[in-house]
PDB file of C-alpha atoms in Angstrom:
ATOM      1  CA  UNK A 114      -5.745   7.033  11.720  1.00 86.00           C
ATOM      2  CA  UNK A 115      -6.548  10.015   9.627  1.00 86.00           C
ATOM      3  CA  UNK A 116      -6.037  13.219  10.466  1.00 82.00           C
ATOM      4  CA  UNK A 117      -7.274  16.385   9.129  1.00 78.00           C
ATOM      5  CA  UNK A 118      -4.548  19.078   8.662  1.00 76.00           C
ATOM      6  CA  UNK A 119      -4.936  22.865   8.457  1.00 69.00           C
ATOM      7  CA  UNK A 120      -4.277  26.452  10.177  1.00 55.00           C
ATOM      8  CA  UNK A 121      -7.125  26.747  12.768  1.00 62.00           C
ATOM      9  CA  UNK A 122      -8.907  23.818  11.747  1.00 67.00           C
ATOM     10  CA  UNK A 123      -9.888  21.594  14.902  1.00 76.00           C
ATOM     11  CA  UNK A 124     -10.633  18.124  13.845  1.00 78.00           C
ATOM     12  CA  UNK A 125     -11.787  14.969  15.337  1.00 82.00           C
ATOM     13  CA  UNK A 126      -9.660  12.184  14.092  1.00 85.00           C
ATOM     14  CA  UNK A 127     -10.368   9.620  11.876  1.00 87.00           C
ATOM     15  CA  UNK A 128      -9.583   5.779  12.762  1.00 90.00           C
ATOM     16  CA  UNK A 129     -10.114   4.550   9.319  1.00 88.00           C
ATOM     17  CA  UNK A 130      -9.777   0.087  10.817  1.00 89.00           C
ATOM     18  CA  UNK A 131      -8.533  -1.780  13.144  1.00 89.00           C
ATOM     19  CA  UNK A 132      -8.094  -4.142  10.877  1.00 90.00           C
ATOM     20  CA  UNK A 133      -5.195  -2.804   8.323  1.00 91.00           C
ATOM     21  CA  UNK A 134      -2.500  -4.586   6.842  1.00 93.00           C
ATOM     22  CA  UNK A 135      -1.185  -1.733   5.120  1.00 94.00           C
ATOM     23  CA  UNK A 136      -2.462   1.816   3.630  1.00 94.00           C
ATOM     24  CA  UNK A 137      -1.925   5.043   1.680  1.00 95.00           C
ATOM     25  CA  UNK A 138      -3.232   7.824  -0.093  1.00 92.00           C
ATOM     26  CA  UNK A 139      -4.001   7.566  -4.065  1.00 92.00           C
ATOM     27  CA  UNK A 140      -4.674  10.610  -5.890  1.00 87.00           C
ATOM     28  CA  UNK A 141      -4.637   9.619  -9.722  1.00 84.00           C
ATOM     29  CA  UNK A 142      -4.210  12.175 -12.364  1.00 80.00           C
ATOM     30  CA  UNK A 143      -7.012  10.669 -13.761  1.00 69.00           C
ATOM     31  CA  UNK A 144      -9.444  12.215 -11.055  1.00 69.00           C
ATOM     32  CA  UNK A 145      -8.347  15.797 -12.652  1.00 62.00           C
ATOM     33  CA  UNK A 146      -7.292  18.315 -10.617  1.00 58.00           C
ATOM     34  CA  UNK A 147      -9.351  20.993  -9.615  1.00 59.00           C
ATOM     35  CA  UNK A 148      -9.466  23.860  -6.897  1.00 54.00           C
ATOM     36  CA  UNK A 149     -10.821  21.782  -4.221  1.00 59.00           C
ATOM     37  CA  UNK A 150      -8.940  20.678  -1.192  1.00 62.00           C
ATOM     38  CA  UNK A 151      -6.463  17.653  -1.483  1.00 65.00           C
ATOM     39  CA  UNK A 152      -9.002  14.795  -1.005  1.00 72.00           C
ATOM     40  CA  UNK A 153      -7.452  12.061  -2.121  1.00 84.00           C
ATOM     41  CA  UNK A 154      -8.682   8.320  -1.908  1.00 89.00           C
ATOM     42  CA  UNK A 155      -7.652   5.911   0.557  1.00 93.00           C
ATOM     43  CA  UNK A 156      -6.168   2.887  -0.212  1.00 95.00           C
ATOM     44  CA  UNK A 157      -5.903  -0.258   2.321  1.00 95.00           C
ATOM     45  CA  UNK A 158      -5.122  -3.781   2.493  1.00 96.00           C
ATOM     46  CA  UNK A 159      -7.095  -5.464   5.294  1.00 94.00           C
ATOM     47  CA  UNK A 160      -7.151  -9.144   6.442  1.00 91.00           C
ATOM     48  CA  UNK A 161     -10.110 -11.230   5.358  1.00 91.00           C
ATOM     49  CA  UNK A 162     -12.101 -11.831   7.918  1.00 86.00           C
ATOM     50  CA  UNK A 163     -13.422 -14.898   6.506  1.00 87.00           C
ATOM     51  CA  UNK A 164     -10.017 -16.674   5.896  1.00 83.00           C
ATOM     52  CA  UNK A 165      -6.499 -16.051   6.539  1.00 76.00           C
ATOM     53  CA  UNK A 166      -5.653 -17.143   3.087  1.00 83.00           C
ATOM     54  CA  UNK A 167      -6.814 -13.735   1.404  1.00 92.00           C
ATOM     55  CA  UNK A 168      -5.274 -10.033   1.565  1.00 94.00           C
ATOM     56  CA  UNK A 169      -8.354  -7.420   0.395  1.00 94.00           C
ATOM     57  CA  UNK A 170      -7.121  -4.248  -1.278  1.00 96.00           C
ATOM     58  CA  UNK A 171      -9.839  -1.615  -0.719  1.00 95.00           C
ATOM     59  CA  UNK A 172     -10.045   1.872  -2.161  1.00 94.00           C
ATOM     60  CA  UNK A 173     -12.159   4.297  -0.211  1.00 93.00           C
ATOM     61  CA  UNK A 174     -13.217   8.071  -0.605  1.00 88.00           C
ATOM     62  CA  UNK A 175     -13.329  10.500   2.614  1.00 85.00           C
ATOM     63  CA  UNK A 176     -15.588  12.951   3.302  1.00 84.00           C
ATOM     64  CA  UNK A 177     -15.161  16.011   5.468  1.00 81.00           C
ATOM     65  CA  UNK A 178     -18.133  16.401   7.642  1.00 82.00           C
ATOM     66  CA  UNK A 179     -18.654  20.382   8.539  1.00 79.00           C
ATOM     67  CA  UNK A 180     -19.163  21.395  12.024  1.00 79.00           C
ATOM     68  CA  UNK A 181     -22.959  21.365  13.596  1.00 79.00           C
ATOM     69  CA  UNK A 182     -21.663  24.511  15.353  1.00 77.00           C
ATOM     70  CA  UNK A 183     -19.290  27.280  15.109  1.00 76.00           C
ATOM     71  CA  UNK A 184     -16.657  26.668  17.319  1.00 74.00           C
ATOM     72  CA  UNK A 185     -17.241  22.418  17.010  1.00 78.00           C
ATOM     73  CA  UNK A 186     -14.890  19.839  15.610  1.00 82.00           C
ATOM     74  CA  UNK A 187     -14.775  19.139  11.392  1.00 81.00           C
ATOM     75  CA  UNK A 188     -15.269  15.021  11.348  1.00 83.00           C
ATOM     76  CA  UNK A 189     -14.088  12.826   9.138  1.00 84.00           C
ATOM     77  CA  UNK A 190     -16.010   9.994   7.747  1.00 86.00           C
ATOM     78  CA  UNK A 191     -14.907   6.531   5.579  1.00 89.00           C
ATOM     79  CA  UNK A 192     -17.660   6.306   2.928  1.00 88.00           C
ATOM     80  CA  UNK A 193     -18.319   3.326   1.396  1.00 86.00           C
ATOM     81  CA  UNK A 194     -15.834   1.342  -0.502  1.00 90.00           C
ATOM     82  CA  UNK A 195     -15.431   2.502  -4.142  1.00 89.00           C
ATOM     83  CA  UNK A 196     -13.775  -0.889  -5.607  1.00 93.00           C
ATOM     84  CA  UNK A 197     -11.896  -3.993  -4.102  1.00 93.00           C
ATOM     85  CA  UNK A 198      -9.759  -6.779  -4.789  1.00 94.00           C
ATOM     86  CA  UNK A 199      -8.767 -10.138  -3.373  1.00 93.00           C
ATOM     87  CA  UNK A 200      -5.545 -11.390  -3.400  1.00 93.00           C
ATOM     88  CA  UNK A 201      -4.825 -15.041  -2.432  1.00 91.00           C
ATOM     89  CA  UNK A 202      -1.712 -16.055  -0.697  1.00 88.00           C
ATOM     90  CA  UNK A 203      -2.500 -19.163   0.116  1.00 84.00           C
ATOM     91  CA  UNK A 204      -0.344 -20.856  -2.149  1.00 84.00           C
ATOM     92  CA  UNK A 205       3.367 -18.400  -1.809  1.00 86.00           C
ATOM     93  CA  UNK A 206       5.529 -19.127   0.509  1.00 84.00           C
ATOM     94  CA  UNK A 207       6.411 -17.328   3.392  1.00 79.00           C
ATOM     95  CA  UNK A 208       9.649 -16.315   3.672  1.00 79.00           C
ATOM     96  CA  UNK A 209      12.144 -16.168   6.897  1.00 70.00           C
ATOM     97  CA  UNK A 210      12.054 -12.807   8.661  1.00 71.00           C
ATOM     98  CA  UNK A 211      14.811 -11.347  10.486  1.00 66.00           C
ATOM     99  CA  UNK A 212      14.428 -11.349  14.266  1.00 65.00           C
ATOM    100  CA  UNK A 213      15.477  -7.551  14.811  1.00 65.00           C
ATOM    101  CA  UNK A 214      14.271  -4.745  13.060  1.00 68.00           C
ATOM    102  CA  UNK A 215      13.650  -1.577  14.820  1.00 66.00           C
ATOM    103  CA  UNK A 216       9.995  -1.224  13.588  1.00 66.00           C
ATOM    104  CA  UNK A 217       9.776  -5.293  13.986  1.00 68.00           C
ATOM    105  CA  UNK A 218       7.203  -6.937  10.995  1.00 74.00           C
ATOM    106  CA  UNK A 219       4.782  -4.212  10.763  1.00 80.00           C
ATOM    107  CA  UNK A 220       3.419  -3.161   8.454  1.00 87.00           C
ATOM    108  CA  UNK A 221       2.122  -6.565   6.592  1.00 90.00           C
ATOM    109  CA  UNK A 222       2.307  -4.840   3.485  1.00 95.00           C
ATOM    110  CA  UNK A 223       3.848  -2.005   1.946  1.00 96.00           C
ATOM    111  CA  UNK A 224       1.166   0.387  -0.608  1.00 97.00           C
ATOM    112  CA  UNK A 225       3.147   2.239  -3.003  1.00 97.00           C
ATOM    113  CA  UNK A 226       0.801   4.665  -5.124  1.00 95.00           C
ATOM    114  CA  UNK A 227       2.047   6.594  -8.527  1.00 92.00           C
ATOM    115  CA  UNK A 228       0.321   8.257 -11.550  1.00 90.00           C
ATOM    116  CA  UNK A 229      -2.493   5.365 -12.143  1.00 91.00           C
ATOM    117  CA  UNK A 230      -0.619   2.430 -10.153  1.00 94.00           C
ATOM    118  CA  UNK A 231      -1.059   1.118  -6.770  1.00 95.00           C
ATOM    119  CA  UNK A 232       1.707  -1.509  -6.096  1.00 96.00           C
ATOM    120  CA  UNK A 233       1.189  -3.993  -3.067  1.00 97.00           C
ATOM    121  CA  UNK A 234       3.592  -5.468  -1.633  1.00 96.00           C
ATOM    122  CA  UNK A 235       3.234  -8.529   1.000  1.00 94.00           C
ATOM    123  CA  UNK A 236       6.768  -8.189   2.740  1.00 92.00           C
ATOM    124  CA  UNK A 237       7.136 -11.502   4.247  1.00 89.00           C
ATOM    125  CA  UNK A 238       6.050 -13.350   1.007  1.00 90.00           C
ATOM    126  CA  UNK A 239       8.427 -10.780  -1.139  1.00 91.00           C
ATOM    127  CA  UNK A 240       5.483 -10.355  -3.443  1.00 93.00           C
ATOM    128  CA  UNK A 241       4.420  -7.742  -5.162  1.00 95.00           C
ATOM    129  CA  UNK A 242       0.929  -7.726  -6.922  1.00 95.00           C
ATOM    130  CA  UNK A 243       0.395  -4.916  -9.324  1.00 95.00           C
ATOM    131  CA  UNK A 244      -3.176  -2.721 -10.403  1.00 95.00           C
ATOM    132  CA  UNK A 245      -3.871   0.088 -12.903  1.00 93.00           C
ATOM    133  CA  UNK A 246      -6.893   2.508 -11.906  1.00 91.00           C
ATOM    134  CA  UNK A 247      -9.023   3.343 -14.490  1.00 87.00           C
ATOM    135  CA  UNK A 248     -12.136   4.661 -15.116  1.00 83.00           C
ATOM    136  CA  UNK A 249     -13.103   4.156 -11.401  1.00 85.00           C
ATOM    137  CA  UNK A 250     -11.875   0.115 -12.127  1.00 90.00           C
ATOM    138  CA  UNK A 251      -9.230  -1.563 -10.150  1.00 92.00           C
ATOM    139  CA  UNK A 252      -7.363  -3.931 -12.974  1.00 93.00           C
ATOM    140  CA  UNK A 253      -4.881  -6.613 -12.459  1.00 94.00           C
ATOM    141  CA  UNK A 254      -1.820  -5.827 -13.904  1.00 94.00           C
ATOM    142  CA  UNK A 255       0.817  -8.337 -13.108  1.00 93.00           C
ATOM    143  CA  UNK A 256       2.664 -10.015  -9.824  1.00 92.00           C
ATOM    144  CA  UNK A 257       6.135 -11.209  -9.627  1.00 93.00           C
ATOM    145  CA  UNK A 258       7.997 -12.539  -6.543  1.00 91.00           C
ATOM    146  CA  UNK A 259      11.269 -11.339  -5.077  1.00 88.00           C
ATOM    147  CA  UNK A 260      11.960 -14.911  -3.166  1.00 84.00           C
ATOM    148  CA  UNK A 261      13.674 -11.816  -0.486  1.00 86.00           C
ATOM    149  CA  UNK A 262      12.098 -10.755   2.355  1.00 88.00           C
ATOM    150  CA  UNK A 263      10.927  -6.941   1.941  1.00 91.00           C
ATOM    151  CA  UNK A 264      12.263  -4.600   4.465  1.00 89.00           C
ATOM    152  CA  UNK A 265      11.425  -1.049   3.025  1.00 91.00           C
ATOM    153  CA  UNK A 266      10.702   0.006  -0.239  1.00 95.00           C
ATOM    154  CA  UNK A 267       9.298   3.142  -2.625  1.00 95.00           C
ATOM    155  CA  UNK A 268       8.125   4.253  -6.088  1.00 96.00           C
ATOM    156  CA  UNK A 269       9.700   6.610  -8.473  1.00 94.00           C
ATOM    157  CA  UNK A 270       9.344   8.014 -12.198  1.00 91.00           C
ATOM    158  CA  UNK A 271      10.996   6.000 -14.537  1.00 88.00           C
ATOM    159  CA  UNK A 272      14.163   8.101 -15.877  1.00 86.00           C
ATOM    160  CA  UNK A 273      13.329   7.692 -19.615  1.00 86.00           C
ATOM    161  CA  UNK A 274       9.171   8.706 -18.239  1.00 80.00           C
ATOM    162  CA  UNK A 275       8.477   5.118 -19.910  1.00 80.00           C
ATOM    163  CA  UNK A 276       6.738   4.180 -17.080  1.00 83.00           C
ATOM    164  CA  UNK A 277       7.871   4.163 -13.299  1.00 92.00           C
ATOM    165  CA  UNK A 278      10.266   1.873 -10.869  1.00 95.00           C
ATOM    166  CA  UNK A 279       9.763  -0.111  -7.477  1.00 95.00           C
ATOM    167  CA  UNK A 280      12.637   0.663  -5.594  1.00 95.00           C
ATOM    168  CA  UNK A 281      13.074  -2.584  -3.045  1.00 94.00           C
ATOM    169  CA  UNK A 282      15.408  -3.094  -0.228  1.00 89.00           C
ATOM    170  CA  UNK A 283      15.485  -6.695   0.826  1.00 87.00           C
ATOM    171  CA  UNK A 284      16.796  -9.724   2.971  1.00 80.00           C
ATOM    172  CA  UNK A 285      18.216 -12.580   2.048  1.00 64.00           C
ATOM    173  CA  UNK A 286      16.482 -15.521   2.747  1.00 53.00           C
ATOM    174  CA  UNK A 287      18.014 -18.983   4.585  1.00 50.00           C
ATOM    175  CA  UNK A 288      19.476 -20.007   7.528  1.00 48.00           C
ATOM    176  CA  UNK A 289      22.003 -17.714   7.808  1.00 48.00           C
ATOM    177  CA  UNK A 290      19.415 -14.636   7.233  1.00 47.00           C
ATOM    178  CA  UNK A 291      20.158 -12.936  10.614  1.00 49.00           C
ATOM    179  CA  UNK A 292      24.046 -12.781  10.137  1.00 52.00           C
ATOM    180  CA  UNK A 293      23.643 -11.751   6.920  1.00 48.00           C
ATOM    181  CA  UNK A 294      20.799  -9.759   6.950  1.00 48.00           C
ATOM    182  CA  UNK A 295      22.553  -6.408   7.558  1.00 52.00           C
ATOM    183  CA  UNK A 296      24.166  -6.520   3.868  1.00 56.00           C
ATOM    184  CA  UNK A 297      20.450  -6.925   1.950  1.00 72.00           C
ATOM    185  CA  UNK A 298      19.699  -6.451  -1.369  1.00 83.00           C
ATOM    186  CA  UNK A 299      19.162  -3.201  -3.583  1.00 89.00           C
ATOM    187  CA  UNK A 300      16.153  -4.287  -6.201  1.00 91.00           C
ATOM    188  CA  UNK A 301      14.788  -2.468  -9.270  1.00 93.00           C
ATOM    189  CA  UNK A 302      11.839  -3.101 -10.962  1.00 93.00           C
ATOM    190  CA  UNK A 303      10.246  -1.002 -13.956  1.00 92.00           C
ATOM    191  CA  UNK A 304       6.461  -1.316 -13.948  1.00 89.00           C
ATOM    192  CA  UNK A 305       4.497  -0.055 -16.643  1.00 87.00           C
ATOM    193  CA  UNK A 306       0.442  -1.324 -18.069  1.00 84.00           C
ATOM    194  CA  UNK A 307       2.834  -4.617 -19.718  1.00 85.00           C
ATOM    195  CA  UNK A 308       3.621  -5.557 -16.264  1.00 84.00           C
ATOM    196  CA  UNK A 309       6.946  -5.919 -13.923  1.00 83.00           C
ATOM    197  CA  UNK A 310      10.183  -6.142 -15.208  1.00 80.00           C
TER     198      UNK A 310
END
């Protein structure tokens, strides 16, 4: 769901799919910044319907519909998709999942957004499948694997500002995942337009 935020604004929300894996916001600093409202794009990884062999990242504009009275709700409305990508995971392997976690498995997968990278990480294959935004183009950057299970993770500048770094916390994997799952794993990774390291 979107909603629309604001002093005396009344807004009708937005249910953006039912069909979402996982989603953010993306506002690269290659879109400029200007004096309108924070309108960033939307950025979700849905299911394909087709198959369940393929993730489909999706990046979407909104538009803020005015009201067709004074006093009547602002609407929200998806427009159409602005560019998309299909990622296979057909071939990784899925990885063992712990049995308790206070938010359980959801989300599917984790969207990190930064500067001109969207990061997507599929949590229960401890993948993570990187793009560079460009120009209105979605490019493939790189994927590695973690071979953990993903429990949580962010994004943050790179200290030196060479690029920035996936900050993972993960599970181990095995038989003994659920007794040992509580310890986890701290990861790192520095992701620039070379790839992830």
């Amino acid at each position: 769901w979107c909603l629309l935020l604001g002093s005396n604004i009344h807004a009708i929300p937005l249910c953006v799919s039912t069909n979402i894996q996982g989603c953010s916001f993306f506002r690269p600093p290659s879109l400029g910044a200007d004096d309108a409202p924070f309108r960033p794009l939307i950025c979700m990884a849905q299911q394909s319907e087709e198959n369940g062999h393929d993730i489909i990242l999706k990046l979407s504009t909104i538009s803020k519909i005015p009201p067709d009275r004074k006093d009547g709700p602002t609407t929200l409305a998806l427009d159409e998709v602005c560019v998309s990508r299909i990622i296979s995971v057909k071939d990784m392997r899925q990885l063992s999942c712990p049995e308790h976690m206070i938010m359980g498995h959801t989300p599917y997968a984790i969207i990190l957004c930064q500067n001109d990278f969207i990061i997507l990480i599929l949590r229960r294959f401890g993948a993570i499948v990187l793009f560079s935004f460009d120009d209105g183009e979605l490019s493939y950057v790189g994927r590695t694997t973690l071979e953990h299970y993903v429990i949580d993770a962010t994004v943050r500048e790179a200290e030196d500002k060479s690029g920035i770094e996936v900050v993972a916390l993960t599970g181990f994997d095995g038989e003994d995942l659920n007794e040992r799952f509580p310890d986890g794993n701290i990861i790192v990774m520095h992701v620039s337009q070379k790839g992830i390291f």
